[in-house]
mmCIF file of C-alpha atoms in Angstrom:
data_model
loop_
_atom_site.group_PDB
_atom_site.id
_atom_site.type_symbol
_atom_site.label_atom_id
_atom_site.label_comp_id
_atom_site.label_asym_id
_atom_site.label_seq_id
_atom_site.Cartn_x
_atom_site.Cartn_y
_atom_site.Cartn_z
ATOM 1 C CA MET A 202 -0.019 0.000 -0.002
ATOM 2 C CA PRO A 203 1.530 3.350 -1.043
ATOM 3 C CA THR A 204 2.353 5.843 1.723
ATOM 4 C CA VAL A 205 1.979 9.616 1.383
ATOM 5 C CA ALA A 206 5.727 9.860 0.819
ATOM 6 C CA ASP A 207 5.640 7.142 -1.881
ATOM 7 C CA HIS A 208 2.726 8.903 -3.651
ATOM 8 C CA TYR A 209 4.533 12.222 -3.767
ATOM 9 C CA ASP A 210 7.906 10.692 -4.738
ATOM 10 C CA THR A 211 6.498 8.571 -7.582
ATOM 11 C CA LEU A 212 3.800 10.929 -8.972
ATOM 12 C CA LEU A 213 2.572 14.071 -7.336
ATOM 13 C CA ALA A 214 5.732 16.033 -6.440
ATOM 14 C CA ALA A 215 6.587 16.481 -10.105
ATOM 15 C CA HIS A 216 3.275 18.204 -10.750
ATOM 16 C CA TYR A 217 2.465 19.668 -7.292
ATOM 17 C CA SER A 218 3.260 23.359 -7.853
ATOM 18 C CA ARG A 219 1.477 23.533 -11.169
ATOM 19 C CA MET A 220 -1.778 22.621 -9.427
ATOM 20 C CA PHE A 221 -1.800 26.044 -7.793
ATOM 21 C CA GLY A 222 -0.946 28.183 -10.829
ATOM 22 C CA ASP A 223 1.554 30.948 -10.553
ATOM 23 C CA HIS A 224 3.872 30.373 -7.592
ATOM 24 C CA ASP A 225 4.406 34.030 -6.756
ATOM 25 C CA ALA A 226 0.609 34.643 -6.845
ATOM 26 C CA LYS A 227 0.062 31.809 -4.424
ATOM 27 C CA VAL A 228 2.715 33.166 -2.088
ATOM 28 C CA ALA A 229 0.978 36.558 -2.170
ATOM 29 C CA GLU A 230 -2.347 34.895 -1.434
ATOM 30 C CA GLN A 231 -0.889 33.089 1.606
ATOM 31 C CA ARG A 232 0.791 36.230 2.815
ATOM 32 C CA ALA A 233 -2.569 38.087 2.680
ATOM 33 C CA LEU A 234 -4.100 35.245 4.636
ATOM 34 C CA LEU A 235 -1.429 35.339 7.322
ATOM 35 C CA GLU A 236 -1.818 39.106 7.628
ATOM 36 C CA ARG A 237 -5.597 38.810 7.900
ATOM 37 C CA LEU A 238 -5.206 36.322 10.716
ATOM 38 C CA GLY A 239 -2.849 38.704 12.542
ATOM 39 C CA LEU A 240 0.142 36.372 12.237
ATOM 40 C CA ARG A 241 3.028 38.811 12.233
ATOM 41 C CA PRO A 242 6.247 38.568 14.319
ATOM 42 C CA GLU A 243 5.768 39.878 17.838
ATOM 43 C CA GLY A 244 8.680 38.238 19.675
ATOM 44 C CA SER A 245 11.414 35.848 18.692
ATOM 45 C CA ALA A 246 10.131 35.633 15.098
ATOM 46 C CA GLU A 247 10.951 31.907 15.054
ATOM 47 C CA ALA A 248 8.436 30.002 12.909
ATOM 48 C CA LEU A 249 7.931 26.356 11.958
ATOM 49 C CA ASP A 250 6.293 25.432 8.603
ATOM 50 C CA LEU A 251 5.186 21.776 9.000
ATOM 51 C CA GLY A 252 4.651 20.136 5.616
ATOM 52 C CA CYS A 253 5.923 23.160 3.667
ATOM 53 C CA GLY A 254 5.742 21.659 0.187
ATOM 54 C CA SER A 255 7.334 23.989 -2.346
ATOM 55 C CA GLY A 256 7.152 26.952 0.049
ATOM 56 C CA PHE A 257 3.991 28.989 -0.382
ATOM 57 C CA GLN A 258 3.653 29.671 3.338
ATOM 58 C CA SER A 259 7.429 29.538 4.093
ATOM 59 C CA ILE A 260 8.172 32.370 1.680
ATOM 60 C CA ALA A 261 5.190 34.373 2.832
ATOM 61 C CA LEU A 262 6.239 33.995 6.514
ATOM 62 C CA ALA A 263 9.782 35.066 5.737
ATOM 63 C CA GLN A 264 8.514 38.071 3.797
ATOM 64 C CA LEU A 265 6.615 39.030 6.875
ATOM 65 C CA GLY A 266 9.733 38.946 8.970
ATOM 66 C CA PHE A 267 9.796 35.418 10.440
ATOM 67 C CA LYS A 268 12.828 33.158 10.554
ATOM 68 C CA VAL A 269 11.432 29.921 9.137
ATOM 69 C CA ARG A 270 12.310 26.269 9.609
ATOM 70 C CA ALA A 271 10.575 24.575 6.728
ATOM 71 C CA VAL A 272 9.949 20.806 7.035
ATOM 72 C CA ASP A 273 8.811 18.314 4.400
ATOM 73 C CA LEU A 274 9.450 14.765 3.336
ATOM 74 C CA SER A 275 9.788 15.536 -0.364
ATOM 75 C CA ASP A 276 13.351 16.372 -1.518
ATOM 76 C CA LYS A 277 11.955 17.512 -4.856
ATOM 77 C CA LEU A 278 9.562 20.091 -3.252
ATOM 78 C CA LEU A 279 12.222 21.177 -0.813
ATOM 79 C CA GLY A 280 14.542 21.669 -3.822
ATOM 80 C CA GLU A 281 11.979 24.036 -5.357
ATOM 81 C CA LEU A 282 11.760 25.957 -2.143
ATOM 82 C CA ALA A 283 15.543 26.227 -1.825
ATOM 83 C CA ALA A 284 15.701 27.555 -5.422
ATOM 84 C CA ARG A 285 13.084 30.191 -4.755
ATOM 85 C CA ARG A 286 14.014 31.444 -1.243
ATOM 86 C CA GLY A 287 16.860 33.715 -2.330
ATOM 87 C CA GLN A 288 18.252 35.513 0.716
ATOM 88 C CA LEU A 289 15.102 34.972 2.859
ATOM 89 C CA PRO A 290 15.797 33.438 6.297
ATOM 90 C CA ILE A 291 14.378 29.927 5.491
ATOM 91 C CA GLU A 292 16.090 26.763 6.751
ATOM 92 C CA VAL A 293 15.057 23.684 4.737
ATOM 93 C CA VAL A 294 14.712 20.427 6.702
ATOM 94 C CA GLN A 295 13.933 17.117 5.024
ATOM 95 C CA GLY A 296 12.061 14.723 7.261
ATOM 96 C CA ASP A 297 8.857 13.757 9.024
ATOM 97 C CA LEU A 298 7.126 16.652 10.683
ATOM 98 C CA LEU A 299 6.392 14.600 13.817
ATOM 99 C CA ASP A 300 10.122 13.786 14.163
ATOM 100 C CA ALA A 301 11.021 17.402 13.528
ATOM 101 C CA LEU A 302 8.937 18.503 16.490
ATOM 102 C CA GLU A 303 10.891 16.212 18.743
ATOM 103 C CA ARG A 304 14.246 17.705 17.810
ATOM 104 C CA PRO A 305 15.725 20.428 19.979
ATOM 105 C CA GLY A 306 15.365 23.998 18.813
ATOM 106 C CA PRO A 307 14.420 27.461 19.974
ATOM 107 C CA PRO A 308 10.883 28.107 21.188
ATOM 108 C CA ALA A 309 8.738 29.079 18.225
ATOM 109 C CA GLU A 310 6.498 32.090 18.103
ATOM 110 C CA LEU A 311 4.452 30.535 15.339
ATOM 111 C CA ALA A 312 3.891 27.111 13.822
ATOM 112 C CA VAL A 313 1.836 26.557 10.708
ATOM 113 C CA CYS A 314 0.528 23.374 9.086
ATOM 114 C CA MET A 315 -1.384 24.659 6.090
ATOM 115 C CA GLY A 316 -2.604 23.702 2.662
ATOM 116 C CA ASP A 317 -4.150 20.256 3.375
ATOM 117 C CA THR A 318 -1.196 18.795 5.237
ATOM 118 C CA LEU A 319 -2.896 17.772 8.473
ATOM 119 C CA PRO A 320 -5.060 14.983 6.964
ATOM 120 C CA HIS A 321 -1.824 13.491 5.407
ATOM 121 C CA LEU A 322 -0.826 12.201 8.860
ATOM 122 C CA GLY A 323 -1.175 8.440 9.384
ATOM 123 C CA SER A 324 -3.856 8.417 12.116
ATOM 124 C CA LYS A 325 -5.811 10.597 14.516
ATOM 125 C CA ALA A 326 -3.273 9.523 17.151
ATOM 126 C CA ASP A 327 -0.538 11.141 14.986
ATOM 127 C CA VAL A 328 -2.627 14.360 14.838
ATOM 128 C CA GLU A 329 -2.790 14.390 18.595
ATOM 129 C CA ARG A 330 0.937 13.745 18.745
ATOM 130 C CA MET A 331 1.552 16.661 16.476
ATOM 131 C CA PHE A 332 -0.525 19.018 18.595
ATOM 132 C CA ALA A 333 1.363 17.898 21.710
ATOM 133 C CA GLY A 334 4.668 18.461 19.894
ATOM 134 C CA CYS A 335 3.566 21.930 18.753
ATOM 135 C CA ARG A 336 2.581 22.793 22.362
ATOM 136 C CA ARG A 337 6.044 21.837 23.599
ATOM 137 C CA ARG A 338 7.841 23.749 20.827
ATOM 138 C CA LEU A 339 5.758 26.884 21.060
ATOM 139 C CA ALA A 340 6.695 29.669 23.441
ATOM 140 C CA PRO A 341 3.943 30.702 25.914
ATOM 141 C CA GLY A 342 1.471 32.698 23.908
ATOM 142 C CA GLY A 343 2.801 31.269 20.633
ATOM 143 C CA ARG A 344 0.335 30.294 17.953
ATOM 144 C CA LEU A 345 -0.461 27.363 15.689
ATOM 145 C CA ALA A 346 -2.291 28.023 12.423
ATOM 146 C CA LEU A 347 -3.974 25.143 10.535
ATOM 147 C CA THR A 348 -5.844 24.825 7.323
ATOM 148 C CA PHE A 349 -7.337 21.521 6.100
ATOM 149 C CA ARG A 350 -10.227 20.116 4.109
ATOM 150 C CA ASP A 351 -13.259 18.818 5.927
ATOM 151 C CA LEU A 352 -13.751 15.456 4.302
ATOM 152 C CA THR A 353 -16.399 14.191 6.694
ATOM 153 C CA ARG A 354 -19.224 14.810 4.184
ATOM 154 C CA GLU A 355 -19.213 12.209 1.435
ATOM 155 C CA LEU A 356 -19.498 13.202 -2.213
ATOM 156 C CA GLU A 357 -21.450 10.819 -4.414
ATOM 157 C CA GLY A 358 -21.420 9.624 -7.983
ATOM 158 C CA VAL A 359 -19.563 11.706 -10.521
ATOM 159 C CA ASP A 360 -18.947 14.435 -7.862
ATOM 160 C CA ARG A 361 -16.142 12.255 -6.610
ATOM 161 C CA PHE A 362 -14.198 13.148 -9.774
ATOM 162 C CA ILE A 363 -12.480 16.458 -9.184
ATOM 163 C CA PRO A 364 -10.612 18.380 -11.958
ATOM 164 C CA VAL A 365 -7.284 19.654 -10.625
ATOM 165 C CA HIS A 366 -5.229 21.036 -13.502
ATOM 166 C CA ASP A 367 -5.622 21.325 -17.212
ATOM 167 C CA SER A 368 -2.978 22.606 -19.619
ATOM 168 C CA ALA A 369 -1.711 21.792 -23.061
ATOM 169 C CA ASP A 370 0.615 19.051 -21.808
ATOM 170 C CA VAL A 371 -0.774 17.967 -18.392
ATOM 171 C CA ILE A 372 -4.270 17.069 -17.257
ATOM 172 C CA MET A 373 -4.760 16.175 -13.559
ATOM 173 C CA THR A 374 -7.899 14.635 -12.074
ATOM 174 C CA CYS A 375 -8.598 13.369 -8.573
ATOM 175 C CA PHE A 376 -11.034 10.590 -7.670
ATOM 176 C CA LEU A 377 -12.205 9.970 -4.078
ATOM 177 C CA GLU A 378 -13.246 6.708 -2.327
ATOM 178 C CA TYR A 379 -14.584 6.989 1.199
ATOM 179 C CA GLU A 380 -13.694 4.750 4.116
ATOM 180 C CA PRO A 381 -14.899 5.149 7.717
ATOM 181 C CA GLU A 382 -11.828 7.041 8.956
ATOM 182 C CA ALA A 383 -10.102 8.078 5.687
ATOM 183 C CA VAL A 384 -10.533 8.914 2.031
ATOM 184 C CA LYS A 385 -8.545 7.148 -0.644
ATOM 185 C CA VAL A 386 -7.348 9.925 -2.947
ATOM 186 C CA HIS A 387 -6.505 8.684 -6.429
ATOM 187 C CA ASP A 388 -4.519 11.097 -8.560
ATOM 188 C CA LEU A 389 -4.745 10.515 -12.309
ATOM 189 C CA VAL A 390 -2.132 12.419 -14.364
ATOM 190 C CA HIS A 391 -2.171 12.509 -18.143
ATOM 191 C CA THR A 392 1.003 13.910 -19.703
ATOM 192 C CA ARG A 393 1.625 14.518 -23.423
ATOM 193 C CA SER A 394 4.964 13.638 -24.937
ATOM 194 C CA PRO A 395 6.741 16.621 -26.510
ATOM 195 C CA ARG A 396 8.254 14.231 -29.051
ATOM 196 C CA ASP A 397 5.201 12.519 -30.622
ATOM 197 C CA GLY A 398 2.263 14.170 -28.845
ATOM 198 C CA ARG A 399 1.018 10.896 -27.313
ATOM 199 C CA TRP A 400 -0.709 10.974 -23.991
ATOM 200 C CA THR A 401 0.423 8.754 -21.083
ATOM 201 C CA LEU A 402 -1.611 8.044 -17.899
ATOM 202 C CA SER A 403 0.107 7.779 -14.521
ATOM 203 C CA ALA A 404 -1.949 6.975 -11.409
ATOM 204 C CA SER A 405 -1.435 6.457 -7.682
ATOM 205 C CA PHE A 406 -3.408 6.822 -4.472
ATOM 206 C CA TYR A 407 -2.891 7.660 -0.833
ATOM 207 C CA ARG A 408 -5.137 8.133 2.155
ATOM 208 C CA LYS A 409 -6.264 11.321 3.869
ATOM 209 C CA LEU A 410 -7.820 11.416 7.265
ATOM 210 C CA ARG A 411 -11.466 12.514 7.664
ATOM 211 C CA LEU A 412 -11.113 15.207 10.331
ATOM 212 C CA SER A 413 -14.043 17.307 11.516
ATOM 213 C CA PRO A 414 -13.488 20.895 12.642
ATOM 214 C CA ASP A 415 -15.076 20.091 16.014
ATOM 215 C CA TRP A 416 -12.788 17.124 16.640
ATOM 216 C CA VAL A 417 -9.677 19.059 15.708
ATOM 217 C CA SER A 418 -10.716 21.995 17.900
ATOM 218 C CA GLU A 419 -11.316 19.635 20.874
ATOM 219 C CA ARG A 420 -7.946 17.955 20.468
ATOM 220 C CA LEU A 421 -6.199 21.341 20.269
ATOM 221 C CA GLU A 422 -7.843 22.343 23.524
ATOM 222 C CA ALA A 423 -6.827 19.077 25.107
ATOM 223 C CA ALA A 424 -3.198 19.725 24.147
ATOM 224 C CA GLY A 425 -3.210 23.144 25.801
ATOM 225 C CA LEU A 426 -3.747 25.157 22.640
ATOM 226 C CA ARG A 427 -6.749 27.483 22.940
ATOM 227 C CA VAL A 428 -8.632 28.054 19.756
ATOM 228 C CA CYS A 429 -8.899 31.777 19.099
ATOM 229 C CA HIS A 430 -9.986 31.814 15.478
ATOM 230 C CA ARG A 431 -12.154 29.382 13.446
ATOM 231 C CA GLU A 432 -13.682 29.754 9.977
ATOM 232 C CA ILE A 433 -14.895 27.391 7.284
ATOM 233 C CA ALA A 434 -15.200 28.497 3.668
ATOM 234 C CA ARG A 435 -16.166 26.051 0.865
ATOM 235 C CA GLY A 436 -15.003 23.109 2.949
ATOM 236 C CA LEU A 437 -11.654 24.598 3.885
ATOM 237 C CA VAL A 438 -11.197 24.910 7.652
ATOM 238 C CA THR A 439 -8.908 27.568 9.138
ATOM 239 C CA LEU A 440 -8.019 27.407 12.817
ATOM 240 C CA VAL A 441 -5.624 29.444 14.953
ATOM 241 C CA ALA A 442 -4.804 28.301 18.459
ATOM 242 C CA ARG A 443 -2.625 29.946 21.124
ATOM 243 C CA ALA A 444 -0.371 28.071 23.547
ATOM 244 C CA GLU A 445 -1.575 28.575 27.065
ATOM 245 C CA ALA A 446 0.915 29.755 29.617
ATOM 246 C CA ASP A 447 -0.663 27.345 32.062
ATOM 247 C CA VAL A 448 -1.603 24.085 30.273
ATOM 248 C CA GLY A 449 -3.843 23.036 33.160
ATOM 249 C CA ARG A 450 -6.150 26.055 32.951
ATOM 250 C CA ASP A 451 -9.737 25.270 32.017
ATOM 251 C CA THR A 452 -10.373 26.585 28.508
ATOM 252 C CA LYS A 453 -13.933 25.348 27.901
ATOM 253 C CA ALA A 454 -15.514 28.768 28.039
ATOM 254 C CA ASP A 455 -12.845 30.181 25.713
ATOM 255 C CA THR A 456 -13.484 27.361 23.193
ATOM 256 C CA SER A 457 -17.205 27.983 23.184
ATOM 257 C CA ALA A 458 -16.710 31.636 22.445
ATOM 258 C CA ALA A 459 -14.182 30.976 19.705
ATOM 259 C CA ASN A 460 -16.529 28.540 18.020
ATOM 260 C CA GLY A 461 -19.455 30.887 18.092
ATOM 261 C CA GLY A 462 -21.270 29.300 21.128
#
């Protein structure tokens, strides 16, 4: 059974950035989001980008004044980030984000796990482990920003086929199969040969966790990360949580307010 790392290494990494269009435009979009969420340096300016991909958030964070440690499994995507970072203060780290959180390092003012990285983890227990690791690595008052797709609602029939990218030489389509705790994501990539114009199909799949906004919010609170911002737009969940100075403090009332009741 292919892992997420296998899927990216053998298929998706080569086409990942093109799915999002112009790279600089995507960086600008992410910078605007970070600014809207109030995520600017206020203290040490140390930031962790967990599952950074080709660097949309890492570059945006560095442009805002953060010193970024960018972590990802894919050497190809990290190579793209390294080629684009210029003189920005971005340290590239290849490895598992859970392992990266266990390594020693300065307390972080901000950690981000954005795009749709969170559901790539292997289990809900790994999600909880990540939150605990972030709580340990964040300075008191530091923040964790998450974005992820809510896959708890099942699409049916042809709605499970999702167009991803369409250009003269590459066509990308995604197909979803639902399981109780995960979604099997099949990526179908048609590429046209520049020599003879023939099309070739490459396909692979991996699993994404089905995480509800309520469950993620509850587990953040349990880890000592108080949810201070929550929004859902077209199935994309955005959460910001702050590391409590006193992990044992009761945060139930704060959670209720942040979640609109």
